[in-house]
XYZ file of C-alpha atoms in Angstrom:
664
model
C 6.579 137.546 126.442
C 7.355 133.962 127.535
C 10.803 132.467 127.015
C 11.515 128.822 126.234
C 13.068 126.937 129.195
C 16.559 126.859 127.672
C 16.541 130.645 127.066
C 15.280 131.298 130.580
C 18.102 129.136 131.929
C 20.592 131.062 129.813
C 19.231 134.415 130.981
C 19.427 133.379 134.643
C 23.033 132.303 134.155
C 23.980 135.642 132.545
C 22.368 137.630 135.366
C 23.959 135.384 138.000
C 27.420 135.819 136.462
C 26.929 139.584 136.275
C 25.907 139.833 139.933
C 28.876 137.665 140.897
C 31.181 139.981 138.943
C 29.829 143.023 140.809
C 30.226 141.306 144.198
C 26.567 142.122 144.795
C 26.420 139.976 147.939
C 29.163 142.007 149.560
C 27.466 145.312 148.681
C 24.116 144.114 150.034
C 25.767 143.034 153.288
C 27.364 146.480 153.653
C 24.044 148.295 153.072
C 22.204 145.932 155.397
C 24.675 146.515 158.237
C 24.441 150.314 157.739
C 20.613 150.316 157.717
C 20.426 148.106 160.808
C 22.919 150.346 162.607
C 20.960 153.498 161.667
C 17.655 151.982 162.737
C 18.905 150.952 166.171
C 17.526 153.104 168.980
C 14.857 153.215 171.693
C 11.978 153.688 169.228
C 13.258 151.669 166.311
C 10.747 149.797 164.156
C 11.268 146.396 162.481
C 13.085 146.684 159.129
C 10.787 145.767 156.217
C 11.742 144.559 152.750
C 10.466 147.825 151.236
C 12.725 149.873 153.553
C 15.734 147.781 152.537
C 14.939 148.145 148.794
C 14.653 151.920 149.230
C 18.057 151.921 150.951
C 19.584 150.002 148.033
C 17.996 152.421 145.548
C 19.149 155.457 147.559
C 22.773 154.286 147.414
C 22.545 153.706 143.650
C 23.242 149.963 143.785
C 20.166 148.990 141.752
C 21.040 151.629 139.131
C 24.588 150.248 138.911
C 23.263 146.721 138.315
C 20.902 147.788 135.527
C 23.359 150.207 133.913
C 26.075 147.582 133.300
C 23.807 144.670 132.376
C 23.955 144.200 128.596
C 22.399 141.198 126.865
C 24.049 139.751 123.802
C 23.143 136.865 121.573
C 24.812 133.809 123.079
C 25.855 131.284 120.469
C 25.598 127.656 121.468
C 27.614 125.224 119.377
C 25.694 122.082 118.580
C 26.710 118.810 117.110
C 25.523 118.635 113.509
C 24.264 115.078 113.849
C 22.751 114.954 117.308
C 21.825 118.598 117.770
C 23.074 118.470 121.353
C 25.499 121.034 122.787
C 29.103 119.915 122.595
C 31.202 119.577 125.695
C 34.249 121.821 125.640
C 37.586 120.009 125.543
C 39.234 119.441 128.880
C 41.461 122.406 129.645
C 42.424 124.634 132.506
C 39.670 127.166 133.080
C 40.938 130.304 134.746
C 37.799 131.241 136.640
C 38.585 134.921 137.023
C 35.269 136.503 137.981
C 36.336 139.838 136.510
C 36.357 138.302 133.021
C 33.133 136.620 131.956
C 33.347 133.775 129.481
C 30.557 132.011 127.611
C 29.778 128.530 128.875
C 27.797 125.816 127.122
C 24.844 125.278 129.470
C 22.663 122.475 128.140
C 18.979 122.847 129.064
C 18.672 119.052 129.264
C 21.626 118.636 131.634
C 22.008 119.047 135.347
C 24.794 121.059 136.946
C 26.350 121.391 140.374
C 27.393 124.967 141.113
C 30.159 124.829 143.704
C 31.084 128.142 145.299
C 34.041 128.713 147.597
C 32.843 131.644 149.708
C 35.776 132.196 152.045
C 38.917 130.731 153.545
C 39.856 130.992 157.206
C 42.012 129.525 159.988
C 45.111 129.036 157.800
C 47.140 129.514 160.974
C 50.504 128.966 159.325
C 50.002 132.396 157.746
C 48.769 134.125 160.909
C 51.765 136.511 160.990
C 51.768 137.060 157.214
C 51.942 140.834 156.509
C 49.430 142.405 154.126
C 51.082 142.484 150.672
C 51.726 145.947 149.244
C 50.285 146.791 145.781
C 52.564 145.350 143.107
C 54.634 143.399 145.628
C 55.350 139.742 144.839
C 53.940 137.406 147.474
C 53.140 133.740 148.034
C 49.754 132.647 146.669
C 47.118 129.948 147.133
C 45.523 128.272 144.098
C 42.612 125.845 144.401
C 42.272 123.024 141.835
C 39.134 120.899 141.329
C 38.452 117.599 139.609
C 35.000 116.078 139.176
C 33.994 113.357 136.704
C 36.567 114.170 134.008
C 36.270 117.956 134.485
C 39.090 120.055 135.881
C 39.082 123.661 137.072
C 41.512 126.098 138.629
C 40.893 129.214 140.720
C 42.756 132.462 140.321
C 45.759 132.749 142.687
C 45.153 134.792 145.867
C 47.738 136.051 148.387
C 48.467 133.661 151.259
C 46.875 134.843 154.503
C 45.235 133.513 157.646
C 41.917 134.323 155.928
C 42.737 134.100 152.202
C 40.354 135.780 149.770
C 39.316 132.501 148.116
C 36.023 133.349 146.404
C 35.321 131.287 143.308
C 32.453 129.628 141.491
C 32.753 126.386 139.491
C 29.985 124.968 137.290
C 30.310 121.155 137.316
C 28.272 119.064 134.914
C 26.612 115.944 136.333
C 26.199 113.493 133.460
C 25.195 109.866 133.081
C 27.806 107.204 132.384
C 25.996 104.926 129.925
C 26.347 105.060 126.147
C 23.841 107.524 124.683
C 22.804 108.636 128.174
C 24.978 111.763 128.322
C 22.277 114.142 127.070
C 19.567 112.974 129.503
C 19.065 114.906 132.715
C 20.016 112.885 135.780
C 17.433 112.409 138.509
C 17.940 112.269 142.283
C 18.205 108.461 142.427
C 20.892 108.353 139.739
C 22.880 111.106 141.466
C 22.647 109.258 144.781
C 24.437 106.286 143.198
C 27.273 108.543 141.944
C 30.000 108.128 144.527
C 32.546 110.245 142.609
C 33.754 112.958 144.989
C 34.877 116.472 144.101
C 38.653 116.370 144.565
C 39.963 119.667 145.962
C 43.723 120.298 145.859
C 45.191 123.435 147.433
C 48.628 124.508 146.194
C 50.876 127.206 147.623
C 53.224 128.983 145.177
C 56.039 131.061 146.658
C 57.727 134.118 145.145
C 60.298 131.976 143.306
C 57.493 129.907 141.667
C 58.163 126.868 143.874
C 54.973 124.918 144.606
C 53.926 123.154 147.811
C 50.989 120.789 148.307
C 48.945 122.227 151.201
C 45.930 119.916 151.210
C 44.147 117.227 149.203
C 40.467 116.764 150.099
C 37.672 114.558 148.734
C 34.299 116.302 149.039
C 31.088 114.222 149.043
C 28.616 116.592 147.366
C 25.468 114.459 147.720
C 24.227 116.299 150.848
C 22.695 118.842 148.440
C 20.216 116.165 147.252
C 18.258 116.527 150.523
C 18.026 120.334 150.442
C 14.485 121.585 149.603
C 15.928 124.728 147.990
C 18.547 122.740 146.074
C 21.260 124.666 147.900
C 23.409 123.965 150.936
C 26.349 125.664 152.638
C 28.887 124.184 155.049
C 32.497 124.414 156.243
C 35.186 122.055 154.953
C 38.187 121.437 157.196
C 41.264 120.876 155.043
C 43.915 118.639 156.594
C 47.640 118.796 155.894
C 49.568 116.224 153.874
C 52.284 113.659 154.567
C 53.504 113.747 158.160
C 50.990 116.560 158.841
C 47.929 114.669 157.572
C 46.330 114.766 161.055
C 46.882 118.529 161.435
C 44.251 120.982 160.086
C 45.638 123.266 157.369
C 42.635 125.595 157.133
C 38.887 125.855 156.578
C 36.918 126.621 153.399
C 33.293 127.746 153.419
C 31.631 125.947 150.512
C 28.189 126.384 148.961
C 26.604 123.738 146.706
C 23.629 124.384 144.440
C 21.896 122.077 141.978
C 20.756 123.602 138.721
C 17.990 123.131 137.796
C 16.700 122.272 141.311
C 15.205 118.849 142.020
C 11.415 118.579 141.896
C 11.558 115.888 144.602
C 14.387 115.829 147.118
C 15.701 112.841 149.025
C 15.623 112.520 152.784
C 18.861 112.830 154.742
C 18.317 109.274 156.062
C 18.410 107.835 152.550
C 21.635 109.688 151.723
C 23.377 108.713 154.966
C 22.259 105.078 154.504
C 23.690 105.012 150.965
C 27.000 106.491 152.176
C 27.128 104.032 155.053
C 26.528 101.070 152.710
C 29.317 102.273 150.393
C 31.722 102.596 153.318
C 30.830 99.121 154.610
C 31.233 97.561 151.171
C 34.624 99.246 150.714
C 35.809 98.275 154.207
C 34.818 94.633 153.627
C 36.652 94.463 150.261
C 39.761 96.047 151.793
C 39.615 93.662 154.771
C 39.369 90.589 152.538
C 42.258 91.827 150.371
C 44.403 92.435 153.461
C 43.728 88.871 154.666
C 44.680 87.542 151.217
C 47.822 89.737 151.040
C 49.040 88.454 154.437
C 48.558 84.847 153.347
C 50.304 85.541 150.014
C 53.259 87.160 151.861
C 53.605 84.160 154.189
C 53.756 81.844 151.163
C 56.375 84.100 149.546
C 58.591 83.981 152.654
C 58.341 80.186 152.786
C 60.038 79.939 149.371
C 63.252 81.432 150.779
C 63.882 83.134 154.144
C 66.034 85.735 152.322
C 62.871 87.047 150.585
C 62.157 89.052 153.720
C 64.815 91.592 152.701
C 63.571 91.974 149.111
C 61.810 95.188 148.099
C 58.327 93.749 147.664
C 55.945 96.658 148.152
C 52.253 95.722 148.301
C 50.849 98.859 149.973
C 51.863 102.533 149.829
C 50.661 105.646 151.662
C 49.213 108.556 149.699
C 49.459 112.238 150.642
C 46.603 111.847 153.153
C 48.305 108.977 154.982
C 45.888 106.380 153.532
C 47.374 102.938 152.818
C 46.369 101.670 149.367
C 47.542 98.752 147.194
C 50.289 99.947 144.850
C 48.330 98.627 141.844
C 45.662 101.277 142.499
C 48.187 104.031 141.645
C 48.354 102.825 138.021
C 45.472 103.222 135.556
C 45.157 103.147 131.787
C 45.537 106.844 130.914
C 44.941 108.112 127.361
C 46.176 111.615 126.588
C 43.966 112.219 123.536
C 45.680 114.643 121.147
C 47.947 116.072 123.843
C 50.717 113.465 123.491
C 51.506 111.750 120.201
C 53.776 108.833 121.138
C 55.124 106.808 124.079
C 58.490 108.579 123.849
C 56.834 111.987 123.909
C 54.899 110.812 126.976
C 58.207 109.863 128.620
C 59.601 113.312 127.791
C 56.522 114.983 129.333
C 56.825 112.972 132.571
C 60.552 113.746 132.831
C 59.778 117.493 132.660
C 57.792 117.278 135.895
C 60.318 118.201 138.570
C 61.731 115.582 140.941
C 61.410 116.334 144.642
C 61.380 113.939 147.559
C 58.589 114.250 150.115
C 59.592 116.825 152.766
C 60.648 115.489 156.177
C 60.543 117.541 159.387
C 63.713 116.870 161.371
C 66.822 114.838 160.609
C 67.590 111.155 160.708
C 67.995 110.618 156.981
C 64.834 108.514 156.768
C 62.783 108.605 153.569
C 59.267 109.973 153.998
C 56.680 107.540 152.628
C 54.353 109.400 150.262
C 52.966 108.300 146.899
C 50.778 111.138 145.606
C 47.428 110.759 143.892
C 47.686 111.717 140.220
C 45.637 114.907 140.688
C 47.896 116.166 143.493
C 51.026 115.290 141.473
C 49.827 117.122 138.350
C 48.647 120.221 140.243
C 51.882 120.486 142.183
C 53.959 119.858 139.060
C 56.589 117.821 140.901
C 56.935 114.654 142.929
C 59.115 111.692 143.864
C 60.283 108.903 141.541
C 57.227 106.772 142.456
C 54.851 109.494 141.190
C 56.773 109.791 137.926
C 56.944 106.022 137.394
C 53.226 105.380 138.030
C 52.246 108.261 135.678
C 54.577 107.054 132.912
C 53.349 103.463 133.299
C 49.721 104.689 133.061
C 50.475 106.660 129.874
C 52.370 103.747 128.268
C 49.422 101.437 129.039
C 47.229 104.018 127.290
C 49.479 103.751 124.224
C 48.891 99.973 124.200
C 52.251 98.861 125.626
C 52.663 96.028 128.137
C 54.166 98.208 130.864
C 54.919 97.719 134.565
C 56.377 99.712 137.452
C 59.565 98.180 138.910
C 60.449 98.591 142.593
C 64.088 98.034 143.481
C 67.384 99.832 143.984
C 69.969 101.677 141.931
C 73.644 102.353 142.742
C 74.686 102.237 146.431
C 71.413 100.487 147.359
C 69.261 103.633 147.001
C 65.555 102.649 146.708
C 64.136 103.564 143.304
C 61.207 102.919 140.958
C 61.248 102.872 137.170
C 59.154 101.486 134.299
C 59.531 98.299 132.276
C 57.896 97.455 128.940
C 57.778 93.983 127.443
C 57.696 93.526 123.662
C 55.774 90.811 121.837
C 59.161 89.193 121.057
C 59.998 89.036 124.768
C 62.427 91.982 124.667
C 62.598 94.026 127.876
C 63.101 97.815 127.886
C 63.622 99.926 131.007
C 62.314 103.518 131.013
C 63.761 106.014 133.500
C 60.802 108.277 134.266
C 62.986 111.094 135.687
C 65.106 111.503 132.534
C 63.148 109.724 129.722
C 66.229 107.548 129.049
C 65.584 104.024 127.737
C 67.735 100.926 128.309
C 67.465 97.590 126.515
C 67.850 94.779 129.061
C 70.165 91.886 128.201
C 70.454 89.446 131.121
C 73.728 87.745 132.027
C 73.624 83.958 131.816
C 75.165 82.642 135.089
C 75.413 79.100 133.647
C 77.461 80.151 130.593
C 81.119 79.016 130.269
C 83.619 81.323 131.996
C 85.107 82.628 128.742
C 81.782 83.132 126.965
C 81.126 86.805 126.145
C 78.515 88.380 128.440
C 76.568 91.606 127.851
C 77.698 94.618 129.854
C 75.132 96.218 132.197
C 73.513 99.099 130.353
C 71.100 100.402 133.000
C 71.763 102.107 136.354
C 69.471 99.681 138.214
C 70.925 97.115 140.604
C 68.104 95.038 142.130
C 64.382 94.519 141.456
C 62.047 93.212 144.163
C 58.647 93.364 142.483
C 56.796 94.716 139.445
C 53.163 95.761 139.078
C 50.628 97.556 136.925
C 46.868 98.197 137.199
C 45.936 94.488 137.213
C 49.141 92.513 137.901
C 51.469 92.191 140.890
C 54.553 89.958 140.651
C 57.267 89.403 143.259
C 60.756 88.352 142.213
C 61.464 84.898 143.671
C 64.653 84.160 141.690
C 67.746 83.215 143.734
C 69.253 86.646 143.086
C 67.317 89.894 142.750
C 70.156 91.517 140.758
C 68.757 93.162 137.618
C 71.683 91.905 135.481
C 70.819 88.265 136.310
C 67.047 88.683 136.287
C 64.930 86.886 133.678
C 61.624 88.683 133.091
C 59.588 85.629 132.153
C 56.411 86.465 134.068
C 54.634 83.201 133.176
C 57.333 81.175 134.943
C 56.025 80.707 138.500
C 59.419 79.558 139.743
C 60.838 83.007 138.913
C 57.870 85.308 139.666
C 55.138 84.816 142.281
C 51.902 86.452 141.122
C 49.017 87.781 143.160
C 45.498 86.772 142.190
C 44.177 89.114 139.485
C 40.668 88.721 140.910
C 41.845 89.830 144.355
C 43.595 92.868 142.851
C 40.563 93.732 140.745
C 38.326 93.737 143.836
C 40.180 96.733 145.311
C 42.074 98.334 142.393
C 39.696 98.281 139.415
C 38.006 101.653 138.633
C 34.780 101.888 140.645
C 35.580 98.831 142.766
C 35.737 100.847 146.001
C 34.688 104.368 146.956
C 38.102 105.011 148.536
C 39.853 104.955 145.148
C 40.579 108.509 143.930
C 39.086 109.222 140.473
C 41.474 109.442 137.507
C 41.834 113.029 136.229
C 42.404 113.784 132.525
C 45.491 115.641 131.365
C 44.866 119.312 130.608
C 45.893 121.085 127.421
C 48.541 123.788 127.853
C 47.386 127.409 127.983
C 50.841 128.973 127.551
C 51.647 130.500 124.160
C 55.097 129.056 123.324
C 56.043 131.845 120.889
C 55.049 134.681 123.250
C 56.746 132.991 126.219
C 59.914 132.406 124.176
C 60.022 136.055 123.053
C 59.497 137.353 126.583
C 62.218 135.134 128.061
C 64.625 136.092 125.275
C 64.077 139.816 125.887
C 64.673 139.313 129.607
C 67.854 137.352 128.872
C 69.171 140.099 126.601
C 68.543 142.658 129.320
C 70.272 140.551 131.999
C 73.311 139.921 129.770
C 73.602 143.622 128.859
C 73.390 144.661 132.536
C 75.935 142.030 133.567
C 78.395 143.171 130.887
C 77.782 146.812 131.802
C 78.842 146.028 135.378
C 82.074 144.612 133.920
C 82.609 147.732 131.808
C 81.871 145.925 128.530
C 79.665 147.056 125.661
C 77.128 144.642 124.163
C 76.359 144.343 120.452
C 73.718 141.781 119.450
C 73.719 139.846 116.181
C 70.030 139.203 115.399
C 70.799 137.002 112.397
C 73.070 134.710 114.403
C 70.447 134.574 117.174
C 67.852 133.398 114.651
C 70.170 130.657 113.333
C 70.392 129.114 116.812
C 66.681 128.147 116.615
C 67.324 125.070 114.470
C 69.843 123.719 116.989
C 67.421 124.162 119.911
C 64.633 122.486 117.943
C 66.936 119.539 117.143
C 67.931 119.188 120.819
C 64.296 118.885 121.938
C 63.477 116.491 119.092
C 66.390 114.302 120.181
C 65.125 114.295 123.786
C 61.659 113.216 122.562
C 62.615 110.594 119.993
C 66.199 109.617 120.801
C 67.124 110.435 117.186
C 69.538 113.262 116.335
C 68.792 115.204 113.147
C 69.292 118.668 111.656
C 72.818 119.157 113.007
C 74.402 119.346 109.532
C 72.146 122.229 108.439
C 72.867 124.153 111.647
C 76.632 123.759 111.247
C 76.472 124.838 107.610
C 74.414 127.944 108.483
C 76.852 128.937 111.246
C 79.861 128.544 108.918
C 78.198 130.908 106.463
C 77.333 133.430 109.208
C 80.816 133.485 110.773
C 83.427 135.231 108.533
C 86.861 133.773 107.876
C 89.273 134.378 110.719
C 86.461 134.595 113.277
C 85.795 132.210 116.162
C 82.310 130.922 117.074
C 81.363 129.630 120.532
C 77.970 128.337 121.657
C 76.500 127.100 124.942
C 73.089 125.346 125.041
C 71.298 124.528 128.300
C 67.889 123.117 129.259
C 65.572 124.295 132.066
C 62.203 123.156 133.439
C 61.036 126.661 134.443
C 60.466 130.086 132.843
C 62.217 132.256 135.432
C 64.844 134.292 133.534
C 66.856 135.415 136.589
C 67.120 131.879 137.984
C 68.154 130.566 134.563
C 70.797 133.274 134.068
C 72.254 132.685 137.535
C 72.533 128.950 136.749
C 74.181 129.654 133.383
C 76.845 131.877 134.945
C 77.880 128.988 137.202
C 79.187 127.231 134.090
C 82.690 128.424 133.072
C 81.829 127.825 129.382
C 78.787 130.091 129.551
C 80.582 132.751 131.574
C 83.350 132.763 128.956
C 80.769 133.580 126.255
C 78.742 136.133 128.248
C 81.872 137.970 129.424
C 83.741 137.596 126.107
C 86.109 140.400 125.016
C 87.488 140.709 121.498
C 87.657 142.504 118.186
C 84.378 142.628 116.186
C 82.752 140.725 119.040
C 79.029 139.990 118.555
C 76.711 138.212 120.984
C 73.650 136.072 120.255
C 71.001 134.466 122.460
C 68.013 132.346 121.529
C 65.252 130.918 123.737
C 62.796 128.227 122.650
C 59.980 127.151 124.966
C 58.370 123.793 124.132
C 55.013 123.455 125.879
C 53.530 120.128 127.014
C 50.292 119.195 128.837
C 49.711 120.710 132.290
C 51.703 123.816 131.163
C 54.880 121.794 131.626
C 57.746 123.445 129.758
C 61.054 122.403 128.253
C 63.002 125.673 128.002
C 66.061 125.581 125.744
C 68.477 128.486 125.933
C 71.606 129.065 123.861
C 74.248 131.762 124.244
C 76.713 132.275 121.396
C 79.384 134.742 120.326
C 81.662 135.349 117.355
C 84.811 137.446 117.333
C 87.923 138.066 115.268
C 90.751 135.807 116.330
C 93.917 137.759 117.031
C 97.080 135.719 117.603
């Protein structure tokens, strides 16, 4: 019986996944080493394929493969109009090889199967003890991004040789309109300079994340392999001040599916890569020459401009200097974010952490992360937050820019500015999602004329930029309160050439630009996570009160009533509008009898660790007063609401409350 090509492809994929699940390669290696060891001797004969198959059969490995292999009808969703398989929506894919999931494999599409076979030489973990079963330990997680597709490995314990063994099926598709369903040929793939971005994250036992390495893998070497498969070692380098120090080595296998009928020679591939590097180097050289000339002209306006915070280049996590405009792109979040203010709330939920510095001195480590590294790590400095928020606001159609300047006490800072069609200027603080309407002070106004009071925490602004504009502040004073944001006025703002910026910052302009990853939909279930956290909180409160010799009686009805308050708090953070407070107050008055006292304590967290949250709450005297409350007819209540955003970012609202009979 002959199968159509698409069914044969499907069958091969099922068998391949099944063998991967069984770790068949590891079992074959074990049997092979045993047979070779047994056959060694003075009169040993060469080992034939038949002898090896008999050894596999004798140990029951072939029977195990056939026994567990069940074929089911695989449903392929197709578009009703085009009849072509639909691409699944971008989301985190937990590639746990012990749990097989159906994948849409189009017979008319080409795929790159990237396997991570092993990790080694992670010398920082050389003395790491073997974790005991059930013991919490630090883990490595590998994240991938390739041409709008994102994947994540399962976490593995940190070790000198971590057990990183994962397979990722990456689709290689054409870019043109209507070309997505056509299979790409070798020549088209050769012109695709998009790398596979690998990001390795370490998560410690308290859920704190650290960026270990960020690596751009050029996958096109597989185009010259006659078998359509190649295997090599990838040396991962550290980040920041350790970008010249190796962090570890990954053994990576690449396989094209289906294989190429005609492969390319290695000379053609190396020539193409060399041409791309030369073209990029020439564009970067010309931009550097232009930037130096532009800076000289800027200094000639006023000598004091030398001290202004005009930042043209910034280093990424790999120590590569790139124009700051290249860190901003137009980013659309699809259905994941509904409004600019919700986007600001999402960005503010990503934790703020300055780049780590080894040693003292108080100097600020220079590190602007690529968007992929920032999202995978889930935290970053103010520059990372500002460039992400600016990118999202551009996606929502706003005229937005990143501002570089200082806040109180001359601390360097970045924030976002949007300009309305009426000329109004709004500042957005990316770390808190607060918004400030800018009203400049008129220095030429009469002394007694009323002047607007400063509303924002920002003190000076040196330059502003987005994905296609760079403007330096050349006004006599760089104070934000006196600044006029009239960007067309060349006497106030000196602009860089848009053509020069486009040559090095536009998408696809140079091969050194990291590709823009899409945001991923959350995989956390907010209701289940809320319930789990609430149960843990109840347990922690009961145990704490037990240590104090106090009994604990919970009021489930009062706990439920707290939900509306928590929902209103999050809505206010998203929209800036307070609503629903009257209904909550009315419900509480009805639930608390006459002569009783009600106390409540709400608090917001960015993590889902119950013990950490409870320890933080107890540091507040108001919360401790509620948790440790004594009284007649005393009842306790607790409510947890987890609001989930893209990238599994969470806003966790927690409220403790109590009611008791007032005795005077």
